CSV table of N, CA and C and ligand atoms in Angstrom, one decimal:
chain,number,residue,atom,x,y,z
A,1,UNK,N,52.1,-10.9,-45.0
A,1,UNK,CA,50.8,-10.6,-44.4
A,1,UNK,C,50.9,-10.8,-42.9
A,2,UNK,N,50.5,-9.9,-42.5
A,2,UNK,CA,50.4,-10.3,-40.9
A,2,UNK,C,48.7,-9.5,-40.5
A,3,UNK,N,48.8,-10.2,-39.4
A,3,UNK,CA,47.4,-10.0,-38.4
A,3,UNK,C,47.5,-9.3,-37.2
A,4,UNK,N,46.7,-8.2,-37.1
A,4,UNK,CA,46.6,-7.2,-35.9
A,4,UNK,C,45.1,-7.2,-35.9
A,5,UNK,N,45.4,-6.7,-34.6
A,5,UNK,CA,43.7,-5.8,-34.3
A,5,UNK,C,43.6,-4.7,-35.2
A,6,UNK,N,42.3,-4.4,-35.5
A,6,UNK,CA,42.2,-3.2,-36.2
A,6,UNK,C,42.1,-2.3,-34.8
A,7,UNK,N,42.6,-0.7,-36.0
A,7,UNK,CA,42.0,0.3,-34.9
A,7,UNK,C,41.0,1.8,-35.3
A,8,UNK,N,40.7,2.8,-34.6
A,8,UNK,CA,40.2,3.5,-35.6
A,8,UNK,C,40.9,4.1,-36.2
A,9,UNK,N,41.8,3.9,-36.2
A,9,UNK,CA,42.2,4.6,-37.4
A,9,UNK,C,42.4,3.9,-38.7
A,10,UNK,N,42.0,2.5,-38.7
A,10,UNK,CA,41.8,1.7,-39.7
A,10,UNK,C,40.1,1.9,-40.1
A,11,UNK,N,39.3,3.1,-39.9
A,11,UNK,CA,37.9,3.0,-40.3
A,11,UNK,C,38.1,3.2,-41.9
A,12,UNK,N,38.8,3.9,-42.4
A,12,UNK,CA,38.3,4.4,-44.1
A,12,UNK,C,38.9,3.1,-44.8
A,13,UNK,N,40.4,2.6,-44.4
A,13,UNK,CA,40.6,1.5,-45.1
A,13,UNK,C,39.6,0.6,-45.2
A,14,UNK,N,38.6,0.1,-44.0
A,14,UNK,CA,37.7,-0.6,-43.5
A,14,UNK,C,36.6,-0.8,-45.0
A,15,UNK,N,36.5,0.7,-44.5
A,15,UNK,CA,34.7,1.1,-45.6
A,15,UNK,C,35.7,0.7,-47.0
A,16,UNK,N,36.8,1.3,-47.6
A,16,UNK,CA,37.4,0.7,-48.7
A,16,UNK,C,37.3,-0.5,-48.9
A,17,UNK,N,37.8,-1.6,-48.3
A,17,UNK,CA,37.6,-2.7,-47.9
A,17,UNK,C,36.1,-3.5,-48.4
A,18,UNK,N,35.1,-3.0,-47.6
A,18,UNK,CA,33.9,-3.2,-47.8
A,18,UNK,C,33.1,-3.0,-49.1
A,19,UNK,N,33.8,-2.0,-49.5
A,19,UNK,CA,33.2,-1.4,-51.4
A,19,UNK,C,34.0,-2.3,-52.0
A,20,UNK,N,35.3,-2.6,-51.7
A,20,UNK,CA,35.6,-3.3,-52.8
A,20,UNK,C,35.4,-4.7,-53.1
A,21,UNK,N,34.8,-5.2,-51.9
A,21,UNK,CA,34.3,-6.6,-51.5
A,21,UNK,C,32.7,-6.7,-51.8
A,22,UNK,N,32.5,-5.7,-52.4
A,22,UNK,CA,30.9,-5.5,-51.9
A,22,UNK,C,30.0,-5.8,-51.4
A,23,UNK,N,30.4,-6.1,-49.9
A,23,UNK,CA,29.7,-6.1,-49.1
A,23,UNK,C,29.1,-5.2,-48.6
A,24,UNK,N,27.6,-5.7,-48.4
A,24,UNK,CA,26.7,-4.7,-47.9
A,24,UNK,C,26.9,-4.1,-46.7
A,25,UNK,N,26.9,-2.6,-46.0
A,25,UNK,CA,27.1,-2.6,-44.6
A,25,UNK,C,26.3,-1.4,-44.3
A,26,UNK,N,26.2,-0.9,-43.3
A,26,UNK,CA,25.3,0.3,-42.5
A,26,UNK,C,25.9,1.5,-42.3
A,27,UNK,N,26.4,2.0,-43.5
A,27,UNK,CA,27.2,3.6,-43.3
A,27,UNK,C,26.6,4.8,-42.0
A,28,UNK,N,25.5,4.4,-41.9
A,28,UNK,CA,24.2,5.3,-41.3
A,28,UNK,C,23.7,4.5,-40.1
A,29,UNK,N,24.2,3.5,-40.2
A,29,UNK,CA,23.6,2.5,-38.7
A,29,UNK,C,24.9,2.4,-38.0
A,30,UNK,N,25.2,0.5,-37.7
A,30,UNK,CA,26.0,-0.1,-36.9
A,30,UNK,C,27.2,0.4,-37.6
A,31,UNK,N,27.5,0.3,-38.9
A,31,UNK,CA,29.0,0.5,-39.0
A,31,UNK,C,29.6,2.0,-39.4
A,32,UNK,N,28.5,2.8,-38.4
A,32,UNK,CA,29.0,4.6,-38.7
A,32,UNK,C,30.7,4.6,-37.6
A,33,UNK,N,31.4,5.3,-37.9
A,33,UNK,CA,32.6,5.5,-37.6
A,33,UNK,C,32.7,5.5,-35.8
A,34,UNK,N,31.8,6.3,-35.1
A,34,UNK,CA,31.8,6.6,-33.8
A,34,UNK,C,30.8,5.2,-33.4
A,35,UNK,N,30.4,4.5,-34.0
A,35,UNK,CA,30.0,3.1,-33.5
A,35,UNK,C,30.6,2.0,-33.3
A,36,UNK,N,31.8,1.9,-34.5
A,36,UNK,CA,32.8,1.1,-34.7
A,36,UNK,C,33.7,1.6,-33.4
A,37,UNK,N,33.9,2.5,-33.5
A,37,UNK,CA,35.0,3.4,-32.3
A,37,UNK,C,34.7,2.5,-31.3
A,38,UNK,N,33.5,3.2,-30.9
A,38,UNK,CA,33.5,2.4,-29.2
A,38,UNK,C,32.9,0.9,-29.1
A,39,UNK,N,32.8,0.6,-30.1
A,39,UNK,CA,32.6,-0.7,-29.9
A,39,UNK,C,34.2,-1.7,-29.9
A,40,UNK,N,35.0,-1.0,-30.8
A,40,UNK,CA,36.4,-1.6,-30.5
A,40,UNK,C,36.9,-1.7,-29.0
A,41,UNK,N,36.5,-0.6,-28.7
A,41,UNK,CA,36.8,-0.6,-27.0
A,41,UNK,C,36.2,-1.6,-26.1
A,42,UNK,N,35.0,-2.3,-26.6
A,42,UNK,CA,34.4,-3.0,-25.5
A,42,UNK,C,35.0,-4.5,-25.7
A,43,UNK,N,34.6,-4.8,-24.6
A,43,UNK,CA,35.3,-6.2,-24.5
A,43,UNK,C,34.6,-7.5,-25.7
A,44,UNK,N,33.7,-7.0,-26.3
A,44,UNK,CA,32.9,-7.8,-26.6
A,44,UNK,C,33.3,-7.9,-28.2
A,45,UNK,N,34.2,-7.2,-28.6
A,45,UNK,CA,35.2,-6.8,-30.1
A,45,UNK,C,36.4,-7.8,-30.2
A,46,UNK,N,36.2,-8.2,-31.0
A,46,UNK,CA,38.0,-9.3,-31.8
A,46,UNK,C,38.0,-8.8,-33.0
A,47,UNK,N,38.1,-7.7,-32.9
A,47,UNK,CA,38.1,-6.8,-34.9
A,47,UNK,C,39.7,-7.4,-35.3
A,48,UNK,N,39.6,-7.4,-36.4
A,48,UNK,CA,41.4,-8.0,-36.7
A,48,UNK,C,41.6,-7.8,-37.9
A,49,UNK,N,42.7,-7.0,-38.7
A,49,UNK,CA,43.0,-6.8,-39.8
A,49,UNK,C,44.0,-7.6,-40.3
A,50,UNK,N,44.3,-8.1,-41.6
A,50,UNK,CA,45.1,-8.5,-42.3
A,50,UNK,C,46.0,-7.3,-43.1
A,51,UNK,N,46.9,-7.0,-42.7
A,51,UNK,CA,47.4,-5.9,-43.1
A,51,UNK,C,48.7,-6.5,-44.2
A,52,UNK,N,48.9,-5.7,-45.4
A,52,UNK,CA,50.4,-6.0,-46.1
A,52,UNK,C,50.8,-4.8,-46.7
A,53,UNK,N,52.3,-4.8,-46.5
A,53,UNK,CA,52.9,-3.3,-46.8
A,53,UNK,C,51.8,-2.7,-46.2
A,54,UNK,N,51.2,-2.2,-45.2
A,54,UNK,CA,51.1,-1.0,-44.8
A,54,UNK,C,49.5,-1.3,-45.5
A,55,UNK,N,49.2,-2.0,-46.2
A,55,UNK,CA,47.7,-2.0,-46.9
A,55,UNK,C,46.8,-2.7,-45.9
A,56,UNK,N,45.5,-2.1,-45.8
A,56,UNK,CA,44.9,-3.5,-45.2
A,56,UNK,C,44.2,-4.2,-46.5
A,57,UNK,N,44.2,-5.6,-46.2
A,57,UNK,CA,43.6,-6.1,-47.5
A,57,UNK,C,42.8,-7.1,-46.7
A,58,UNK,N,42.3,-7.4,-45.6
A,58,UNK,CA,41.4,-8.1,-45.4
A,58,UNK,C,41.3,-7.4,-43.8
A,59,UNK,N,39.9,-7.8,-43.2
A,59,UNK,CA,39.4,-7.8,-42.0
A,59,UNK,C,38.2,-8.4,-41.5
A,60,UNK,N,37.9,-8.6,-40.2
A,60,UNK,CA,36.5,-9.2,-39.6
A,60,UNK,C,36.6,-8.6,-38.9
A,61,UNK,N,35.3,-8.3,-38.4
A,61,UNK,CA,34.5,-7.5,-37.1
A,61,UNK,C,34.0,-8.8,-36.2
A,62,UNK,N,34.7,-9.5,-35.5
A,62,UNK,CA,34.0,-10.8,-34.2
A,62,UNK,C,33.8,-10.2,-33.6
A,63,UNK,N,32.6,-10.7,-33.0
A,63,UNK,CA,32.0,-10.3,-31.9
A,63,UNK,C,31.6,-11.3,-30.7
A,64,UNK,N,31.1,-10.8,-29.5
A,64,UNK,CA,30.6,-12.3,-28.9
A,64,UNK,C,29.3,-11.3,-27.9
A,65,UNK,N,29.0,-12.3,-27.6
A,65,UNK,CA,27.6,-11.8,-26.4
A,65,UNK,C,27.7,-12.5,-25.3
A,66,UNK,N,29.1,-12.8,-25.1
A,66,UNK,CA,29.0,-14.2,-23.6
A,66,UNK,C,28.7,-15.4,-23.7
A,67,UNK,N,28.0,-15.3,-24.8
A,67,UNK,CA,27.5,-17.3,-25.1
A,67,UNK,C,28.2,-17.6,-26.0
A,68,UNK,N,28.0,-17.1,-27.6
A,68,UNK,CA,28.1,-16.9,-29.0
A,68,UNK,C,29.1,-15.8,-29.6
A,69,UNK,N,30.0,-16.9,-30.2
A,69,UNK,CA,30.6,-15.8,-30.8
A,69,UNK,C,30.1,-15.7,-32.6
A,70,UNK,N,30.4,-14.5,-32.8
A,70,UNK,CA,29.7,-14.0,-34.5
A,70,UNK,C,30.7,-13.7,-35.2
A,71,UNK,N,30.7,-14.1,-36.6
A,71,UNK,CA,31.8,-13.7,-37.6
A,71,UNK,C,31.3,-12.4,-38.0
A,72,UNK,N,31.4,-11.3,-38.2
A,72,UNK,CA,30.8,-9.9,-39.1
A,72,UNK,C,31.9,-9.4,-39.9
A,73,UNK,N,31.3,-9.1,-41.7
A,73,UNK,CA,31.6,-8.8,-42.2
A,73,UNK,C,33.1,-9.0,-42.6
A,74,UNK,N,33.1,-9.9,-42.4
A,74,UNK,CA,34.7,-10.6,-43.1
A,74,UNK,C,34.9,-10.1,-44.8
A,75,UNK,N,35.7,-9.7,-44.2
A,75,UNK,CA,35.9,-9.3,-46.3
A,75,UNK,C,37.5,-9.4,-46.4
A,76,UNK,N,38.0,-9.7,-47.5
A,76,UNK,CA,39.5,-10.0,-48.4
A,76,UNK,C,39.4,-9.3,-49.9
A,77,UNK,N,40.5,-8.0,-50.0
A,77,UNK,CA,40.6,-7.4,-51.4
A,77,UNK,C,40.6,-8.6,-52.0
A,78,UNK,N,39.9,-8.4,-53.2
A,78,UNK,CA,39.5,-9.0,-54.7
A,78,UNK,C,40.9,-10.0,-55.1
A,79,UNK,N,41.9,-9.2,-55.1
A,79,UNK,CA,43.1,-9.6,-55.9
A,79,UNK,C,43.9,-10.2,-54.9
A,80,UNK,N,43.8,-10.3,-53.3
A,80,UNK,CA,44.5,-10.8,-52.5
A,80,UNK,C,43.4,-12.5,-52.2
A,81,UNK,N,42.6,-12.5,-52.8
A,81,UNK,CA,41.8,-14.3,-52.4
A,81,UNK,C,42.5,-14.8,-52.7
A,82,UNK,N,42.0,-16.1,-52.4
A,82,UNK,CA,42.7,-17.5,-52.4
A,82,UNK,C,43.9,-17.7,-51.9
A,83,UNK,N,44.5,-16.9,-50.8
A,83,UNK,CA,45.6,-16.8,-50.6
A,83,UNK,C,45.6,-17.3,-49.0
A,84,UNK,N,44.3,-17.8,-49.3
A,84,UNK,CA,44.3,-18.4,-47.1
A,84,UNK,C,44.2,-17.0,-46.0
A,85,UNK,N,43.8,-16.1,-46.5
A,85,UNK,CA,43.7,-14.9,-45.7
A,85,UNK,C,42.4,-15.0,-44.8
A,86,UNK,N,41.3,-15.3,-45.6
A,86,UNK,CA,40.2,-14.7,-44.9
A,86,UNK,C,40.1,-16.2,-43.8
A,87,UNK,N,40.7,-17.9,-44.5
A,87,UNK,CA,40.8,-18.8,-43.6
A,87,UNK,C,41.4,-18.2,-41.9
A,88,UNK,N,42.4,-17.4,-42.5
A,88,UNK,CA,43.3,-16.9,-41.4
A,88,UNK,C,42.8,-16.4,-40.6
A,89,UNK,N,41.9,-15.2,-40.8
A,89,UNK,CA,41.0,-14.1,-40.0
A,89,UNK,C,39.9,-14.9,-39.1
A,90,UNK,N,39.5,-15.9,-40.0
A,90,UNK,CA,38.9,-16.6,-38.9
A,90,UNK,C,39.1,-17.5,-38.0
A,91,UNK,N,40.1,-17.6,-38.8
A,91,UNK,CA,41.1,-18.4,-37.2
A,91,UNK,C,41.7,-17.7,-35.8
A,92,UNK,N,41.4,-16.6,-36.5
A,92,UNK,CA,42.6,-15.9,-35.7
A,92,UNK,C,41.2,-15.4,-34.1
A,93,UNK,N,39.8,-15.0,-35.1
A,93,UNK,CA,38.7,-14.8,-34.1
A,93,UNK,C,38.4,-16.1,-33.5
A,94,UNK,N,38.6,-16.9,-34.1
A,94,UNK,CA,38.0,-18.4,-33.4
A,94,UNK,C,39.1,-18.4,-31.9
A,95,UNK,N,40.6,-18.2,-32.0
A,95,UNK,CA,41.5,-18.8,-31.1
A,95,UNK,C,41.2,-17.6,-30.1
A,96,UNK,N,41.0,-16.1,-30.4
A,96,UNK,CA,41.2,-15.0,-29.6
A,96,UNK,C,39.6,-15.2,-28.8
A,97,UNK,N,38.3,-15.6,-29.4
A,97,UNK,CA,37.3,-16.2,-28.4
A,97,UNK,C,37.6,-17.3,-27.3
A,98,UNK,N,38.1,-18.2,-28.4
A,98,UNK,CA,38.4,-19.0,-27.0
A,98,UNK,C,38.8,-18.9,-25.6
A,99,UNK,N,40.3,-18.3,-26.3
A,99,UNK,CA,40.5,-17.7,-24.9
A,99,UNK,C,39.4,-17.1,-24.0
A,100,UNK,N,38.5,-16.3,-24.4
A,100,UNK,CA,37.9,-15.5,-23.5
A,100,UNK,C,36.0,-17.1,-23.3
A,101,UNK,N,36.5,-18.1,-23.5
A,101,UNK,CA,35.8,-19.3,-23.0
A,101,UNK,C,34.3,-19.5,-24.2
A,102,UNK,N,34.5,-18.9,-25.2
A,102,UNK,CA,33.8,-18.8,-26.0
A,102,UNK,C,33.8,-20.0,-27.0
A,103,UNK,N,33.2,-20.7,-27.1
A,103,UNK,CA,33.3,-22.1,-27.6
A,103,UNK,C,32.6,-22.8,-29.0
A,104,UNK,N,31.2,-21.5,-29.5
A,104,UNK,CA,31.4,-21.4,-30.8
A,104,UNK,C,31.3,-20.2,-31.2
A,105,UNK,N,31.1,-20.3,-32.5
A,105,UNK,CA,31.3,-19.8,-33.2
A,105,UNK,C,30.6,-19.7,-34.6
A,106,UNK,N,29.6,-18.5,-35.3
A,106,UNK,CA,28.7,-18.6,-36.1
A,106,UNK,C,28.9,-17.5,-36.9
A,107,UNK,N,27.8,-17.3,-38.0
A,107,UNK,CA,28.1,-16.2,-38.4
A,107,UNK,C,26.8,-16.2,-39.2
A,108,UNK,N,26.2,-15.5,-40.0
A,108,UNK,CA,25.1,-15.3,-40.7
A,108,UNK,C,25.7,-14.7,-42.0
A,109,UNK,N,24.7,-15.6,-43.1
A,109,UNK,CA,25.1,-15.2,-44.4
A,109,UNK,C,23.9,-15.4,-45.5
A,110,UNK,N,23.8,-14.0,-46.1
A,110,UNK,CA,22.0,-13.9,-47.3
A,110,UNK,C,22.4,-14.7,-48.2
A,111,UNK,N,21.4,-14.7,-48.5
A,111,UNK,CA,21.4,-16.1,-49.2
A,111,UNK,C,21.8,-16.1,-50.5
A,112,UNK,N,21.9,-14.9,-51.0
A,112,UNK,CA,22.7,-14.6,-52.3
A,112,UNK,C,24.1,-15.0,-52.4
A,113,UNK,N,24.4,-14.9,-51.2
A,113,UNK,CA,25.6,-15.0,-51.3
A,113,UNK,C,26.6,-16.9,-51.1
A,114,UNK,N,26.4,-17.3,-52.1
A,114,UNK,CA,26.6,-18.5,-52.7
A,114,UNK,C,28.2,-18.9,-52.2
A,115,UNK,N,29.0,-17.6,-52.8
A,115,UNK,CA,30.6,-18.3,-52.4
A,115,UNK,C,31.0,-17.8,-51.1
A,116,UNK,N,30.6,-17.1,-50.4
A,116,UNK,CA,30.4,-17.4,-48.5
A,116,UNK,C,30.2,-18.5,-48.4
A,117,UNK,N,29.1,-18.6,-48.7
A,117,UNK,CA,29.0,-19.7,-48.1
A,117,UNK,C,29.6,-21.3,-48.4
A,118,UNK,N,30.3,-21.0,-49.8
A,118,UNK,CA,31.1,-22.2,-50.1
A,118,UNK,C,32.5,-22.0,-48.5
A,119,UNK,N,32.7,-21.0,-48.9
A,119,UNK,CA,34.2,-20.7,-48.0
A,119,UNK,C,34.0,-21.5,-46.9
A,120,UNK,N,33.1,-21.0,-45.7
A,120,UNK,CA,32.5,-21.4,-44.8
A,120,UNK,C,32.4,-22.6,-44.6
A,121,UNK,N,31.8,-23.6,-45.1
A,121,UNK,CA,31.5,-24.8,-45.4
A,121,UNK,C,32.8,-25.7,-45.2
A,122,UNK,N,33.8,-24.8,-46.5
A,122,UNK,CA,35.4,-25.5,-46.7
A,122,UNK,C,36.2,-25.2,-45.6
A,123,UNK,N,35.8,-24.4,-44.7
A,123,UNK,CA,36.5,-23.9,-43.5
A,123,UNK,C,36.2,-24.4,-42.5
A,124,UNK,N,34.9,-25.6,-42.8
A,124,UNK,CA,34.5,-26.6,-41.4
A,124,UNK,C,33.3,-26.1,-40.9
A,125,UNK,N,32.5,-25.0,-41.2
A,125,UNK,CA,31.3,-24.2,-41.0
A,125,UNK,C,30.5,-25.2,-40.9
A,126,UNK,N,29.0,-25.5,-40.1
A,126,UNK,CA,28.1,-26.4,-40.7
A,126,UNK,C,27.2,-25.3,-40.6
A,127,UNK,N,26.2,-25.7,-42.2
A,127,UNK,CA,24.8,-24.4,-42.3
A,127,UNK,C,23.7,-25.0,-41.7
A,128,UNK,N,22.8,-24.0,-41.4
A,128,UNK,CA,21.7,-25.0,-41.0
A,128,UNK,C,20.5,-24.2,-40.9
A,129,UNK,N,20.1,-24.5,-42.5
A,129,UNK,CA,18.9,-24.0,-43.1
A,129,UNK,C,17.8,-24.6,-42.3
A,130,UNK,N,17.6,-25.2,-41.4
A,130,UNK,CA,16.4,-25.2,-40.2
A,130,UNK,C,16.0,-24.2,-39.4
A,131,UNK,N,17.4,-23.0,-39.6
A,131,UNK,CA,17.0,-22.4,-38.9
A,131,UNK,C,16.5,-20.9,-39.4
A,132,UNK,N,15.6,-20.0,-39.3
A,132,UNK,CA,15.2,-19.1,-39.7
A,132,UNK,C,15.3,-17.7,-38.7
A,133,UNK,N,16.2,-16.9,-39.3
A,133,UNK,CA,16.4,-15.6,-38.8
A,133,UNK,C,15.2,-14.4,-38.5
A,134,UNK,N,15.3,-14.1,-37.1
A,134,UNK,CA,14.3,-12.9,-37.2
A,134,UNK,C,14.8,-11.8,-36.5
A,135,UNK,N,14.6,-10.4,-36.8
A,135,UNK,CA,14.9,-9.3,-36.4
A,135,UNK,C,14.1,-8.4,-36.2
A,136,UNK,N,14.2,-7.6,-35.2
A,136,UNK,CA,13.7,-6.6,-35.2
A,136,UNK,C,14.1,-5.2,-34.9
A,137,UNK,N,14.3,-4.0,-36.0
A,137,UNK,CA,15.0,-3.1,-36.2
A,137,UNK,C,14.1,-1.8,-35.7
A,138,UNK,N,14.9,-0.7,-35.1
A,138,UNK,CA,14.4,0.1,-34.7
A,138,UNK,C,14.4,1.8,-35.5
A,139,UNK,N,15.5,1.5,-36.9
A,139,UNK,CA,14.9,2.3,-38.2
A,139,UNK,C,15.7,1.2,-39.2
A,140,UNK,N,15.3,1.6,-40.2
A,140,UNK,CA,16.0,0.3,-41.4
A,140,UNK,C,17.6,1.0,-41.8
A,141,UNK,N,18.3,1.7,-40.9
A,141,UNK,CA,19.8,1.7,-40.9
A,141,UNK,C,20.5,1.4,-40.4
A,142,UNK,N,19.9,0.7,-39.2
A,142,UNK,CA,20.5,-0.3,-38.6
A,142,UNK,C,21.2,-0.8,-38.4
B,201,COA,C1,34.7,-15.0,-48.5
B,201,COA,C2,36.1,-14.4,-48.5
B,201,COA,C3,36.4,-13.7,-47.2
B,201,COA,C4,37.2,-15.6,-48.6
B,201,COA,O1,38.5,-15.0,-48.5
B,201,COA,P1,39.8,-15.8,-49.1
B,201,COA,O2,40.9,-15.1,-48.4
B,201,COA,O3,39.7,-15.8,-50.5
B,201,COA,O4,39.6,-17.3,-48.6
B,201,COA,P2,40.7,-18.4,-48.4
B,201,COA,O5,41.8,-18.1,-49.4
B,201,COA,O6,41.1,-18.5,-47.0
B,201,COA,O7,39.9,-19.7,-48.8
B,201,COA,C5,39.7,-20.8,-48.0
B,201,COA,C6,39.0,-21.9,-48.7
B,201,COA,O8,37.7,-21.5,-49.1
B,201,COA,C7,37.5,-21.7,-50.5
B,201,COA,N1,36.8,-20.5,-51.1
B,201,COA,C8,37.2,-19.2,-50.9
B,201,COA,N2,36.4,-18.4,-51.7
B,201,COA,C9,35.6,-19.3,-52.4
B,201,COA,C10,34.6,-19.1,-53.4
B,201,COA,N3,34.2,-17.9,-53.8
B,201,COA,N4,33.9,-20.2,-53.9
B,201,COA,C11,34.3,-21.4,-53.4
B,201,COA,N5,35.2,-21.7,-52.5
B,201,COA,C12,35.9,-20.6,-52.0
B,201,COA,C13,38.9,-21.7,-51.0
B,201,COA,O9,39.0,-22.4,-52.2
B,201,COA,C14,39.7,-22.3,-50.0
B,201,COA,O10,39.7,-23.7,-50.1
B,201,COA,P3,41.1,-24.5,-50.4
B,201,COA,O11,41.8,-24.5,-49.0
B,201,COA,O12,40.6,-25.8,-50.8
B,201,COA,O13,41.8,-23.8,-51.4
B,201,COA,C15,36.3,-13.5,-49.7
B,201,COA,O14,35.9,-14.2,-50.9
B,201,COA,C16,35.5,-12.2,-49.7
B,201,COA,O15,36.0,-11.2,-49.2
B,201,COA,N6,34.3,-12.2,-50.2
B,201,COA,C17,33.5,-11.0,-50.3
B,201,COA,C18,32.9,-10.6,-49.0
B,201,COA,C19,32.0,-11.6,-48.3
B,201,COA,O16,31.1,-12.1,-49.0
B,201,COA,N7,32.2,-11.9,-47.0
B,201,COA,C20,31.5,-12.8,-46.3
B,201,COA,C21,30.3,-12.1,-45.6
B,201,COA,S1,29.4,-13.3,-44.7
């Protein structure tokens, strides 16, 4: 297993990826193909794939905004967990912020989702149900 940046040309493995993790994502919003595109290009992207034989079997979309860095959409094929991969990916976005002076590190996770949030936790994460998320979207595909 090794770790690279993704590229676009990793978009369909990506959405594979995402179905088979089922995680929810924005086919029609943020994660349409030519959004992902130029968002890899900006400086503000640490996308990173876990690639083996030529498969990708895991990835994250980091991001940062200058203050804050965000974990998005981290997902690991089904059959490839437990194998320290997805620990990896986030390691790999935590060390590649740093560099660029970014000092934490967060990420958001619904509440259904139970074993995120165990991982997270085991990974050193602290939650902090004090805090309550608000958004405001400008169509619901967002
Ligand atoms: C969350 C996810 C990325 C974890 O990937 P992974 O490669 O299996 O994680 P790791 O092997 O690095 O696990 C690291 C630690 O977290 C723990 N962990 C991982 N998944 C867990 C789960 N479902 N329940 C409890 N603990 C879990 C592991 O036991 C491990 O601890 P250990 O070192 O004591 O063994 C993967 O389960 C996944 O893709 N889930 C579906 C997509 C998703 O929900 N993404 C998060 C969106 S916020």
């Amino acid at each position: 297993m090794r770790i690279r940046d993704l590229t676009s040309e990793d978009y369909d493995g990506l959405v594979a990826l995402w179905e088979a993790s089922e995680l929810p994502y924005r086919p029609h919003g943020r994660d349409q193909r030519d959004r992902i595109g130029r968002e890899l290009e900006g400086d503000g992207a640490v996308f990173l794939a876990a690639e083996e034989d030529r498969v990708l079997i895991g990835a994250v979309l980091g991001t940062h905004d200058g203050r804050k860095g965000w974990i998005n959409r981290l997902a690991v094929l089904p059959e490839h967990r437990g194998r320290g991969i997805g620990t990896a990916l986030v390691g790999a976005v935590e060390a590649r912020l740093l560099e660029r002076g970014i000092e934490i590190v967060t990420c958001l996770i619904e509440g259904w989702n139970v074993e995120s949030m165990a991982f997270f936790e085991r990974i050193g994460f602290i939650a902090h149900p004090e805090i309550v998320y608000y958004s405001k979207r400008h169509s619901p595909d967002t």
